[in-house]
Short mmCIF file of C-alpha atoms and ligand atoms in Angstrom, two decimals:
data_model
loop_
_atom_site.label_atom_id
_atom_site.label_comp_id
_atom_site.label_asym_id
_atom_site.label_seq_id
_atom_site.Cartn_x
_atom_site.Cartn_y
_atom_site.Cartn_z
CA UNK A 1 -8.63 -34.71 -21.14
CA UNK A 2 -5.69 -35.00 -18.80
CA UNK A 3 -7.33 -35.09 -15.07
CA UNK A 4 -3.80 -33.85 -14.10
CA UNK A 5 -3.75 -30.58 -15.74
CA UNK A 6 -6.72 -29.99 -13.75
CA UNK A 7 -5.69 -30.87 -10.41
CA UNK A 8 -2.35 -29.00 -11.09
CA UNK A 9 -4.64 -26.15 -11.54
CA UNK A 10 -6.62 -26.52 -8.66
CA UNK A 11 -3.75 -27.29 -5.95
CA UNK A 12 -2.55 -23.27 -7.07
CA UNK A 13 -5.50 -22.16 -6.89
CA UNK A 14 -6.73 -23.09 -3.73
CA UNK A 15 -3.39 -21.86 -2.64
CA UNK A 16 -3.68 -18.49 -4.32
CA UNK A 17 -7.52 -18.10 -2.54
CA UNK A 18 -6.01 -18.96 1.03
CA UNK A 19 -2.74 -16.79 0.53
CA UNK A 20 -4.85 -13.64 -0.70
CA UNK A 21 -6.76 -14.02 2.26
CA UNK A 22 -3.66 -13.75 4.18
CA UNK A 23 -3.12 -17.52 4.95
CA UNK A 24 -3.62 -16.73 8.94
CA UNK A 25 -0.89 -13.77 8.81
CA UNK A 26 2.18 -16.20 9.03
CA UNK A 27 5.14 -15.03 7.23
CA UNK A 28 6.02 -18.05 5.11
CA UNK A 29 1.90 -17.69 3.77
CA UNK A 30 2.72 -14.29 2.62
CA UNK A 31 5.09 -13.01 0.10
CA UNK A 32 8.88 -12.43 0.63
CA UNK A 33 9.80 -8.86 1.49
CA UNK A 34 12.29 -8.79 -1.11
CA UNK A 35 14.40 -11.44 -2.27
CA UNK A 36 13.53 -15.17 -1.54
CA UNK A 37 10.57 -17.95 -1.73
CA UNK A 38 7.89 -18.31 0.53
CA UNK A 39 4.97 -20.74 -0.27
CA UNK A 40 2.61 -17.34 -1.33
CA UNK A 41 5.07 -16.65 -4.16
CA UNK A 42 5.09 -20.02 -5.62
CA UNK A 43 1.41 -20.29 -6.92
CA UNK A 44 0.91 -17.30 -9.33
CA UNK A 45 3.87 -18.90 -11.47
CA UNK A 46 2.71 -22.46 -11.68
CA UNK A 47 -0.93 -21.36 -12.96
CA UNK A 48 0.90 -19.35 -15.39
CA UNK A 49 3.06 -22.82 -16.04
CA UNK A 50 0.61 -24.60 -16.43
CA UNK A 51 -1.80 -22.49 -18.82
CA UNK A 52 0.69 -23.04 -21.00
CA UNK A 53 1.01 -26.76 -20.82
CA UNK A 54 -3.59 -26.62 -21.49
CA UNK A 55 -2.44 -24.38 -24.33
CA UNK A 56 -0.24 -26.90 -26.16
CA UNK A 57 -2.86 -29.56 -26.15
CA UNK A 58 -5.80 -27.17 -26.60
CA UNK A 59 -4.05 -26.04 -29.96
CA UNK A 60 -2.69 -29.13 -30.89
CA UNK A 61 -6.67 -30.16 -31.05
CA UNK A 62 -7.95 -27.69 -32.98
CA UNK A 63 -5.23 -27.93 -35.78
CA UNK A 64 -6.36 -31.55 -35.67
CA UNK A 65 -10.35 -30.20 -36.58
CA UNK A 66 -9.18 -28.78 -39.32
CA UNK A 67 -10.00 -25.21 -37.56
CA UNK A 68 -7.83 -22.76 -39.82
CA UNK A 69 -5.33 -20.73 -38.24
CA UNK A 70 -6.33 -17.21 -38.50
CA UNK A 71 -9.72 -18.26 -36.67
CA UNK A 72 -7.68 -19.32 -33.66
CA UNK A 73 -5.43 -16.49 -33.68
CA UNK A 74 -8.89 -13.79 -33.50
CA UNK A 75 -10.17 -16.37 -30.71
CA UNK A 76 -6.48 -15.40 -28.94
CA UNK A 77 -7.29 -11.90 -29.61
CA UNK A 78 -10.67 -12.32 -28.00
CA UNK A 79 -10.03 -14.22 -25.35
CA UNK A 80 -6.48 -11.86 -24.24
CA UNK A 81 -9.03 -8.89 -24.20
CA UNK A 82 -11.59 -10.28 -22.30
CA UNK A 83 -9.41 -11.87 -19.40
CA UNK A 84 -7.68 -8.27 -19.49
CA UNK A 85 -10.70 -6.57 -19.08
CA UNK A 86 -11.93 -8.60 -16.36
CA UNK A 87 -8.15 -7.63 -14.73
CA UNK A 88 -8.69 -4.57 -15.13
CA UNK A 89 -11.86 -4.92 -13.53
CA UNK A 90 -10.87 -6.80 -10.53
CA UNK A 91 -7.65 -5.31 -9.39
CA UNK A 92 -9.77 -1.98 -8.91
CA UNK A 93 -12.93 -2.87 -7.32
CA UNK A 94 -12.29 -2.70 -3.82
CA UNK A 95 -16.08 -1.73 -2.96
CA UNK A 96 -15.49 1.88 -3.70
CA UNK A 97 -15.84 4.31 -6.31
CA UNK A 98 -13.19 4.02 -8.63
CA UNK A 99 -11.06 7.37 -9.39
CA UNK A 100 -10.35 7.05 -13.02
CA UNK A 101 -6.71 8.74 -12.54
CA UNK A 102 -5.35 6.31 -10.08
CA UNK A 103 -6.89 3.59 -12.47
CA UNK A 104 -4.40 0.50 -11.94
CA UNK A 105 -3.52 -0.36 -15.01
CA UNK A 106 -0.86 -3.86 -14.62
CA UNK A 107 -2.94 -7.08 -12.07
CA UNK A 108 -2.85 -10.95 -12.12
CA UNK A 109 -5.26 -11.44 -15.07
CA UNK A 110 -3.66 -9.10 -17.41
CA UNK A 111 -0.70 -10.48 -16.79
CA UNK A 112 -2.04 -13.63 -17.93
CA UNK A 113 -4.06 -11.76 -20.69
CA UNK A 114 -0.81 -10.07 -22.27
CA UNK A 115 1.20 -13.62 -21.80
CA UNK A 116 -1.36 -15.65 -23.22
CA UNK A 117 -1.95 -13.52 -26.37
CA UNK A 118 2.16 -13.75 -27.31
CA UNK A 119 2.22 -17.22 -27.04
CA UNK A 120 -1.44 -17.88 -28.43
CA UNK A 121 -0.45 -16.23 -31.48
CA UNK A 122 2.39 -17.82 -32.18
CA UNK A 123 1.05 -21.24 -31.66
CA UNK A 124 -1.69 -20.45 -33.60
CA UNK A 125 0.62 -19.09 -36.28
CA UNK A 126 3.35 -22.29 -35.95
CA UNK A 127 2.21 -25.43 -34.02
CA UNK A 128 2.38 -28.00 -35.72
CA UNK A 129 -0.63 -30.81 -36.35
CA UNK A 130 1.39 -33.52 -35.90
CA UNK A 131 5.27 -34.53 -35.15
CA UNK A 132 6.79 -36.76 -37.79
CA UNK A 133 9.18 -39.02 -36.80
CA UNK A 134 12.82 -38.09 -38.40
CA UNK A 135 16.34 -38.54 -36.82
CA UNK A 136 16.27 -36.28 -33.93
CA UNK A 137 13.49 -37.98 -32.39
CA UNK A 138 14.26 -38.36 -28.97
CA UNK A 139 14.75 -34.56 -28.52
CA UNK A 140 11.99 -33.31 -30.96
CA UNK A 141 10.26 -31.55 -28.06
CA UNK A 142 12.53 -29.16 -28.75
CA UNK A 143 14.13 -29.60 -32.43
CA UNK A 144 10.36 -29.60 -33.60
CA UNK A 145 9.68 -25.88 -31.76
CA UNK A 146 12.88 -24.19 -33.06
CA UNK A 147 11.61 -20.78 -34.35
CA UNK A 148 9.55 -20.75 -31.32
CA UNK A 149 12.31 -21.30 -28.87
CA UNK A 150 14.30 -18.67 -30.72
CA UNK A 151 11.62 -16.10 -30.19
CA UNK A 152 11.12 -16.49 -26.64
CA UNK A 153 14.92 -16.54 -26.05
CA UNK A 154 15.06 -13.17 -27.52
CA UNK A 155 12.31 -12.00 -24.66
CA UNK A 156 14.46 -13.61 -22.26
CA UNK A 157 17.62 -11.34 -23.63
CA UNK A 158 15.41 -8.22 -24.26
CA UNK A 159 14.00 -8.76 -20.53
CA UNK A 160 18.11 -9.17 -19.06
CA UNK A 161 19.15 -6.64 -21.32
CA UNK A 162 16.59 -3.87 -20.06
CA UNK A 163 17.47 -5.22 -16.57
CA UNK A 164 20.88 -4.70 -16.18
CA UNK A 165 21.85 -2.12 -18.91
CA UNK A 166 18.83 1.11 -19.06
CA UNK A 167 20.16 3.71 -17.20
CA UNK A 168 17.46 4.68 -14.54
CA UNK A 169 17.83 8.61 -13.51
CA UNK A 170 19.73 8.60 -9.84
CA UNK A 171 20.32 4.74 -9.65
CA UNK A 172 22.77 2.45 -10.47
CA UNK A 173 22.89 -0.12 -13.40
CA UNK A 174 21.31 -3.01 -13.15
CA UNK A 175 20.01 -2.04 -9.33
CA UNK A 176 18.05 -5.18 -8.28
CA UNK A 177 17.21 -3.73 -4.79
CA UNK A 178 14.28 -2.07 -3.16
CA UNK A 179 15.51 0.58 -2.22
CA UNK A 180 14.54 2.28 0.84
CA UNK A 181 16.31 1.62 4.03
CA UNK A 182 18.83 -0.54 1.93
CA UNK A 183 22.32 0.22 1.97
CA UNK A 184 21.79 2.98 4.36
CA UNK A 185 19.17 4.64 2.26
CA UNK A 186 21.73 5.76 -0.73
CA UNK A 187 19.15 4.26 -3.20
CA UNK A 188 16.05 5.19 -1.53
CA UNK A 189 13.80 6.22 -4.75
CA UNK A 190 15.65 3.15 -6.82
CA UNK A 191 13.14 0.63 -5.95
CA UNK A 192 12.80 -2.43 -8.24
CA UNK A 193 15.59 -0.39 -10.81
CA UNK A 194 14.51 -0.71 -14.57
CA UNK A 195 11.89 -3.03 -13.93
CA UNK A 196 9.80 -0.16 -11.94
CA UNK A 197 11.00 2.30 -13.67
CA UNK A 198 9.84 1.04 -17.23
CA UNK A 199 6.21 0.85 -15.76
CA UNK A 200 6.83 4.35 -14.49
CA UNK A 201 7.35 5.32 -17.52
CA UNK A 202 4.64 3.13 -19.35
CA UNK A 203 1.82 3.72 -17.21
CA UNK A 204 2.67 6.65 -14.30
CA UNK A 205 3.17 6.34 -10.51
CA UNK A 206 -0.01 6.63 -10.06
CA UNK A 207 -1.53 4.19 -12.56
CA UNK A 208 0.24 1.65 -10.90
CA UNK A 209 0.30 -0.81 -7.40
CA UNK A 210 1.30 1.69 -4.41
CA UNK A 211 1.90 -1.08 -1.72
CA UNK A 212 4.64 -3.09 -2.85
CA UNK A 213 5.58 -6.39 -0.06
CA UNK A 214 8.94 -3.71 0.37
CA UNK A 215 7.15 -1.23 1.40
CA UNK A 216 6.93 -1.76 5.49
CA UNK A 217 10.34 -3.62 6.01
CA UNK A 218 12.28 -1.13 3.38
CA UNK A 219 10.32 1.93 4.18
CA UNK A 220 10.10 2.54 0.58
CA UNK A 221 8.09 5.22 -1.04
CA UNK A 222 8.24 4.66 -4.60
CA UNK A 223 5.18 2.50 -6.52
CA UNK A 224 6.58 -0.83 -7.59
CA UNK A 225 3.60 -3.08 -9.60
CA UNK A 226 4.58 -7.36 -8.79
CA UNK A 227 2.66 -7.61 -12.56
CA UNK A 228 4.43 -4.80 -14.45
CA UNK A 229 5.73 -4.91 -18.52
CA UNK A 230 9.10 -6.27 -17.88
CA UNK A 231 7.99 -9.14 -15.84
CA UNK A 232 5.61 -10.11 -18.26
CA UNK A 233 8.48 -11.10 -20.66
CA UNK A 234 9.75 -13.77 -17.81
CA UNK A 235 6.40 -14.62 -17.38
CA UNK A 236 5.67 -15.39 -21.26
CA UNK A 237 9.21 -17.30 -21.14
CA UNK A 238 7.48 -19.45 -17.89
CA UNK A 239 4.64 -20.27 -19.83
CA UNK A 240 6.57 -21.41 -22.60
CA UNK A 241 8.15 -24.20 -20.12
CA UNK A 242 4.66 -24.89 -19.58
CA UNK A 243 3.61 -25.40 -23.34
CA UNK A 244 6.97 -27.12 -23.43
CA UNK A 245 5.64 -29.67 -20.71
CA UNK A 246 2.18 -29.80 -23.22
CA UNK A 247 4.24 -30.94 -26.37
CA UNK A 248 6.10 -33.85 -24.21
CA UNK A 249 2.39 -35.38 -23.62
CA UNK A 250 1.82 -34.87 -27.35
CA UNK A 251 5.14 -36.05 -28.70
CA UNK A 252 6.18 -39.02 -26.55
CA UNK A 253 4.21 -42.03 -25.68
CA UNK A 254 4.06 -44.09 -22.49
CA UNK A 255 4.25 -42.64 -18.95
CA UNK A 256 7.67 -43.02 -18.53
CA UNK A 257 9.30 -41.26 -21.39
CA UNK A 258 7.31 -38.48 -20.72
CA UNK A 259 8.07 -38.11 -16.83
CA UNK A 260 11.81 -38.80 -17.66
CA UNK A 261 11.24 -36.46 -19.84
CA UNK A 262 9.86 -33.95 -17.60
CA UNK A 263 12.32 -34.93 -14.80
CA UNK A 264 15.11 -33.46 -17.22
CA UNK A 265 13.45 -30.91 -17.42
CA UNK A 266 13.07 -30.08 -13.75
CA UNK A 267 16.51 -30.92 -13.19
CA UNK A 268 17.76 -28.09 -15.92
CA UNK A 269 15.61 -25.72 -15.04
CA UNK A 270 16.73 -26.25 -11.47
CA UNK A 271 20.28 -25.73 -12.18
CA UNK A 272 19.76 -23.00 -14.06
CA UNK A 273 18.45 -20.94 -11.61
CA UNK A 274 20.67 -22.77 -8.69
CA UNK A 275 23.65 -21.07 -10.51
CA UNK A 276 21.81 -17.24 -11.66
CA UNK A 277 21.54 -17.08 -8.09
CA UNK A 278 24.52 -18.90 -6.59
CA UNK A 279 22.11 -20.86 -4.55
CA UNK A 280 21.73 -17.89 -2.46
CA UNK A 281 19.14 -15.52 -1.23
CA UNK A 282 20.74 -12.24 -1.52
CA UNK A 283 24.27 -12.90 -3.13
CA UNK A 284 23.57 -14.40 -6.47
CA UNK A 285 23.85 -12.91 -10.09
CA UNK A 286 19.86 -12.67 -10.36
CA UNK A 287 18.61 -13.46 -6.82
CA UNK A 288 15.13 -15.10 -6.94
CA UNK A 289 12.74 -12.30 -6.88
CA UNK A 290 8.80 -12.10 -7.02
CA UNK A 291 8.44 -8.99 -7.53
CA UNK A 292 10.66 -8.57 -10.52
CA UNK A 293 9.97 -12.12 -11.27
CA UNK A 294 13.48 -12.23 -11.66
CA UNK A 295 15.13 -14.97 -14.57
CA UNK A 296 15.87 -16.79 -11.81
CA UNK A 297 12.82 -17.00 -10.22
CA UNK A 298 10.70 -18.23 -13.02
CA UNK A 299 12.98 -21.00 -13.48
CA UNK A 300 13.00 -22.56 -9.85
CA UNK A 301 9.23 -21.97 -10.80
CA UNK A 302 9.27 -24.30 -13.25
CA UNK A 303 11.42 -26.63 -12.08
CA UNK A 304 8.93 -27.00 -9.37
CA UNK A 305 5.99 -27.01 -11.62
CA UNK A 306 7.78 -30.03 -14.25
CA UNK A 307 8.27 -32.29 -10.82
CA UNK A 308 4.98 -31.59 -9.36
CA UNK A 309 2.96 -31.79 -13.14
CA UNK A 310 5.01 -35.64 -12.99
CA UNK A 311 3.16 -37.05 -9.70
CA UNK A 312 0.00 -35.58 -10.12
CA UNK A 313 0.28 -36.98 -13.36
CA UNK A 314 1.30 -40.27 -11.87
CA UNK A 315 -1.00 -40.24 -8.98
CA UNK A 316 -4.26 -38.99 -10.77
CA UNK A 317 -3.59 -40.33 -14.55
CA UNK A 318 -1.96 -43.20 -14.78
CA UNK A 319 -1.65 -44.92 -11.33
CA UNK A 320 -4.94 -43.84 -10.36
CA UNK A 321 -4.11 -43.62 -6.39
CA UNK A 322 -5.73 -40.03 -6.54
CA UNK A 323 -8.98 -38.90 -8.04
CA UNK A 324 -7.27 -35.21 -7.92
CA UNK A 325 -10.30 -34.39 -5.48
CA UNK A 326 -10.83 -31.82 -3.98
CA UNK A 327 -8.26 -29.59 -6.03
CA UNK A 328 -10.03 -30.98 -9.04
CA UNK A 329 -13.06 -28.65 -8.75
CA UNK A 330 -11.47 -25.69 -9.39
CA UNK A 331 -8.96 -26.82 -11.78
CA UNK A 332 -11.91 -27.21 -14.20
CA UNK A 333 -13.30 -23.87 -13.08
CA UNK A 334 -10.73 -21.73 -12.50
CA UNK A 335 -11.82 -18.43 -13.87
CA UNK A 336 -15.04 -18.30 -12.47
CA UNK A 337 -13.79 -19.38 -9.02
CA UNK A 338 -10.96 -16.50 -8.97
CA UNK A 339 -12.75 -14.01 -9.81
CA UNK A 340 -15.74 -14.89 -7.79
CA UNK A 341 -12.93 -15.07 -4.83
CA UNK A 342 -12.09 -11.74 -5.35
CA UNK A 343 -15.28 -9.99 -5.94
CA UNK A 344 -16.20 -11.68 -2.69
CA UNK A 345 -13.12 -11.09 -0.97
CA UNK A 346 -14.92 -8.95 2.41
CA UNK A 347 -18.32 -10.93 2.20
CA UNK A 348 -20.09 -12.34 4.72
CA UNK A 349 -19.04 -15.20 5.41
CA UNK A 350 -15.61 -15.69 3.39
CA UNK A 351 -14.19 -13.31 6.00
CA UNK A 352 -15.51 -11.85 9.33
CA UNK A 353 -13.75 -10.37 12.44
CA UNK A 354 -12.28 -13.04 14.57
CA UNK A 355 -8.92 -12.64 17.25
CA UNK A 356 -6.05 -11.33 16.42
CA UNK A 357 -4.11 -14.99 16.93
CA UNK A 358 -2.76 -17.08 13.51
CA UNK A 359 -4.68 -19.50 14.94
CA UNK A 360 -7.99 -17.86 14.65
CA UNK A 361 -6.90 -15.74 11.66
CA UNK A 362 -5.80 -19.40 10.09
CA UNK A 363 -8.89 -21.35 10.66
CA UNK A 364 -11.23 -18.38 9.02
CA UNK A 365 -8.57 -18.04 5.93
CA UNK A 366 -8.77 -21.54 5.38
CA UNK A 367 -12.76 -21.93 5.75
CA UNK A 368 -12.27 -19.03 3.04
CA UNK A 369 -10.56 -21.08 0.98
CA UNK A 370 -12.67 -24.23 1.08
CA UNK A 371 -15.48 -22.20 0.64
CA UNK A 372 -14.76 -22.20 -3.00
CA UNK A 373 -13.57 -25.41 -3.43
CA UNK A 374 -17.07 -26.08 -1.94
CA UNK A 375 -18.52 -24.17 -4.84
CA UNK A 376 -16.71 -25.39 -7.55
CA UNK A 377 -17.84 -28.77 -6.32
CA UNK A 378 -21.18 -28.10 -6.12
CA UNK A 379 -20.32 -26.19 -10.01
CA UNK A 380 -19.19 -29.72 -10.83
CA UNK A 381 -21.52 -31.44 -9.69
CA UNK A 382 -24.65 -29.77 -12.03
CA UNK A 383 -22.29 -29.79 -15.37
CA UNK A 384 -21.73 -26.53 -15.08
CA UNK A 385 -18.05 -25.46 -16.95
CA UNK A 386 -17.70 -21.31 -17.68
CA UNK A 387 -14.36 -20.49 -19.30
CA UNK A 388 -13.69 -17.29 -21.74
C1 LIG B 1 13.74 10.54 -3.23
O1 LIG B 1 12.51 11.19 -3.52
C2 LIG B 1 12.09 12.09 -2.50
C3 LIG B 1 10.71 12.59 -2.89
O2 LIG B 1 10.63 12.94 -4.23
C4 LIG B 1 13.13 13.20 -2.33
O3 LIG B 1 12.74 14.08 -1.30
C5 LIG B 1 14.49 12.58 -1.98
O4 LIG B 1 15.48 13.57 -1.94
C6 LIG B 1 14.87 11.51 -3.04
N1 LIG B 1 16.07 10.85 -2.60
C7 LIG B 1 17.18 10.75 -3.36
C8 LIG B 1 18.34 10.00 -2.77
O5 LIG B 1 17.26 11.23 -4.47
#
């Protein structure tokens, strides 16, 4: 077991724990208004990164058992269901009775629900149990996966075809806005274009998240859900970096072909989404966008996630200057420590009044945050390991 994957998996989430609980009220710990990176959006991408890169070597491991395949794709099934339920679960407890019609459908775990049971099933149904060696070795990592990188280039087209060509009733193609306020309020009710729309549509306004991070700057009144349908198809595409990451560790041998390896990767990835957006905020072709998690978006994401995966992989695997502690913890216990962050969200004492300053706001949001690192040390420490 890779220590690294773990850490990886911790450093988000500890970062996703503080940042829900508002990381002191500072803007660059909360999300972008609209367009743009700020250290809240980062996280939420990288665990779904790097569930992907667990998934590769997870699957790779039970091919290797001799587990047959259509056992692994009803474990998918059950496993997809059961985080989704638990979404469902979580994104509408907020410690009062829950009206049935405003039931929010879309959340954090079912977007990892839906994403993991695409790509679950078609690893299950086309991983390979080992890699021979023929003559396009040295770029098998991606020769080896062709079918699979053909169907999750088709999401990717599906997802920028939606985007920029389904008409959406009173708004212009391809609208990437928020509406609102914007452009002197001409596309008030357009908010989020297709994307929001096709969850309108899906689920109903009211079936969906009401507050959108537009909402206050914008003035916007329409619902816009940050873990809607389209988003999900960027977010499976994401993951399938991820896995990508998963089948360098498998493939190649030695530290160094794999982080050059990875490195490559970054630096594509990178570049990619350098030119969707013109290396702009607000004036690119696809600007980077967290609430659409826009094309471009999910591939500074990764870019990101491929350098950082290399030194924690350096410093906690093979050079062995890091343990991975604290971050560690809840790496290996990341289910139970989310939703257990969540549930316990206005508890006494994760959060209790305190001044209105970032400086007081700061020092309870982070005591919040190593609250649970505390208790997925102390989960550690007696053996104890839930996961669905
Ligand atoms: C937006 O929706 C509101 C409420 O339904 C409506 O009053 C307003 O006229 C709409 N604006 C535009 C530009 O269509």
């Amino acid at each position: 077991r890779l220590k690294s994957l773990d850490t990886f998996r911790g450093i988000s989430l500890v970062i996703m724990i503080f940042v829900n609980y508002r990381g002191g009220g500072y803007w660059f710990f909360r999300h972008s208004a609209w367009n743009g990176l700020t250290l809240a959006d980062l996280v939420f991408p990288w665990f779904v990164f790097i569930m992907g890169t667990s998934m590769a070597l997870s699957f790779r491991g039970a091919l290797r058992r001799g587990i047959p395949r259509f056992k692994l794709i009803l474990k998918v099934l059950k496993r997809a269901m059961i985080l989704f339920a638990l979404g469902v679960m979580i994104s509408n407890s907020k410690g009062k009775a829950v009206d049935l019609r405003t039931l929010r459908v879309p959340g954090v775990l079912q977007r990892l629900a839906l994403t993991y049971l695409v790509l679950g099933i078609m690893e299950a149904a086309l991983a390979k149990s080992h890699d021979p060696h023929q003559w396009w070795s040295s770029v098998r990592d991606v020769v080896g996966n062709l079918g699979q990188w053909a169907a999750v280039l088709m999401f990717v087209a599906v997802h920028c075809c939606l985007t920029f060509l389904l008409p959406v009733p009173g708004c212009p193609k391809g609208y990437l806005g928020p509406g609102g306020l914007q452009h002197g309020g001409a596309y008030e009710n357009c908010t989020g274009g297709a994307t929001a729309y096709i969850d309108r549509m899906i689920f109903g306004t009211e079936h969906m998240y009401g507050h959108p991070t537009c909402m206050i700057p914008y003035q916007t009144t329409v619902p816009l859900d940050p873990e809607g349908v389209l988003g999900t198809l960027t977010s499976i595409f994401l993951c399938f970096l991820g896995l990508q990451a998963g089948k360098v560790i498998l493939i190649f041998q030695g530290w160094k072909s794999r982080v050059s390896r990875w490195m490559c990767w970054s630096l594509v990835t990178g570049l990619v989404a350098g030119c969707l957006c013109k290396f702009s905020a607000e004036d690119g072709f696809i600007p980077i966008n967290k609430n659409l998690w826009s094309l471009s978006y999910v591939m500074a994401l990764a870019s990101m996630a491929f350098l950082l995966l290399s030194v924690c992989f350096l410093a906690v695997d093979i050079f062995r200057v890091w343990s991975g502690a604290p971050f560690i913890y809840p790496g290996m216990n990341s289910i139970v420590i989310y939703l257990l962050h969540e549930i316990l969200h206005w508890y006494f004492p994760v959060q209790f009044k305190v001044g209105e300053t970032h400086a007081e706001q700061l020092a309870m949001n982070l005591w919040g945050a190593c609250l649970w690192v505390g208790v997925a040390f102390m989960l550690h420490q007696h053996k104890v390991f839930i996961s669905i």
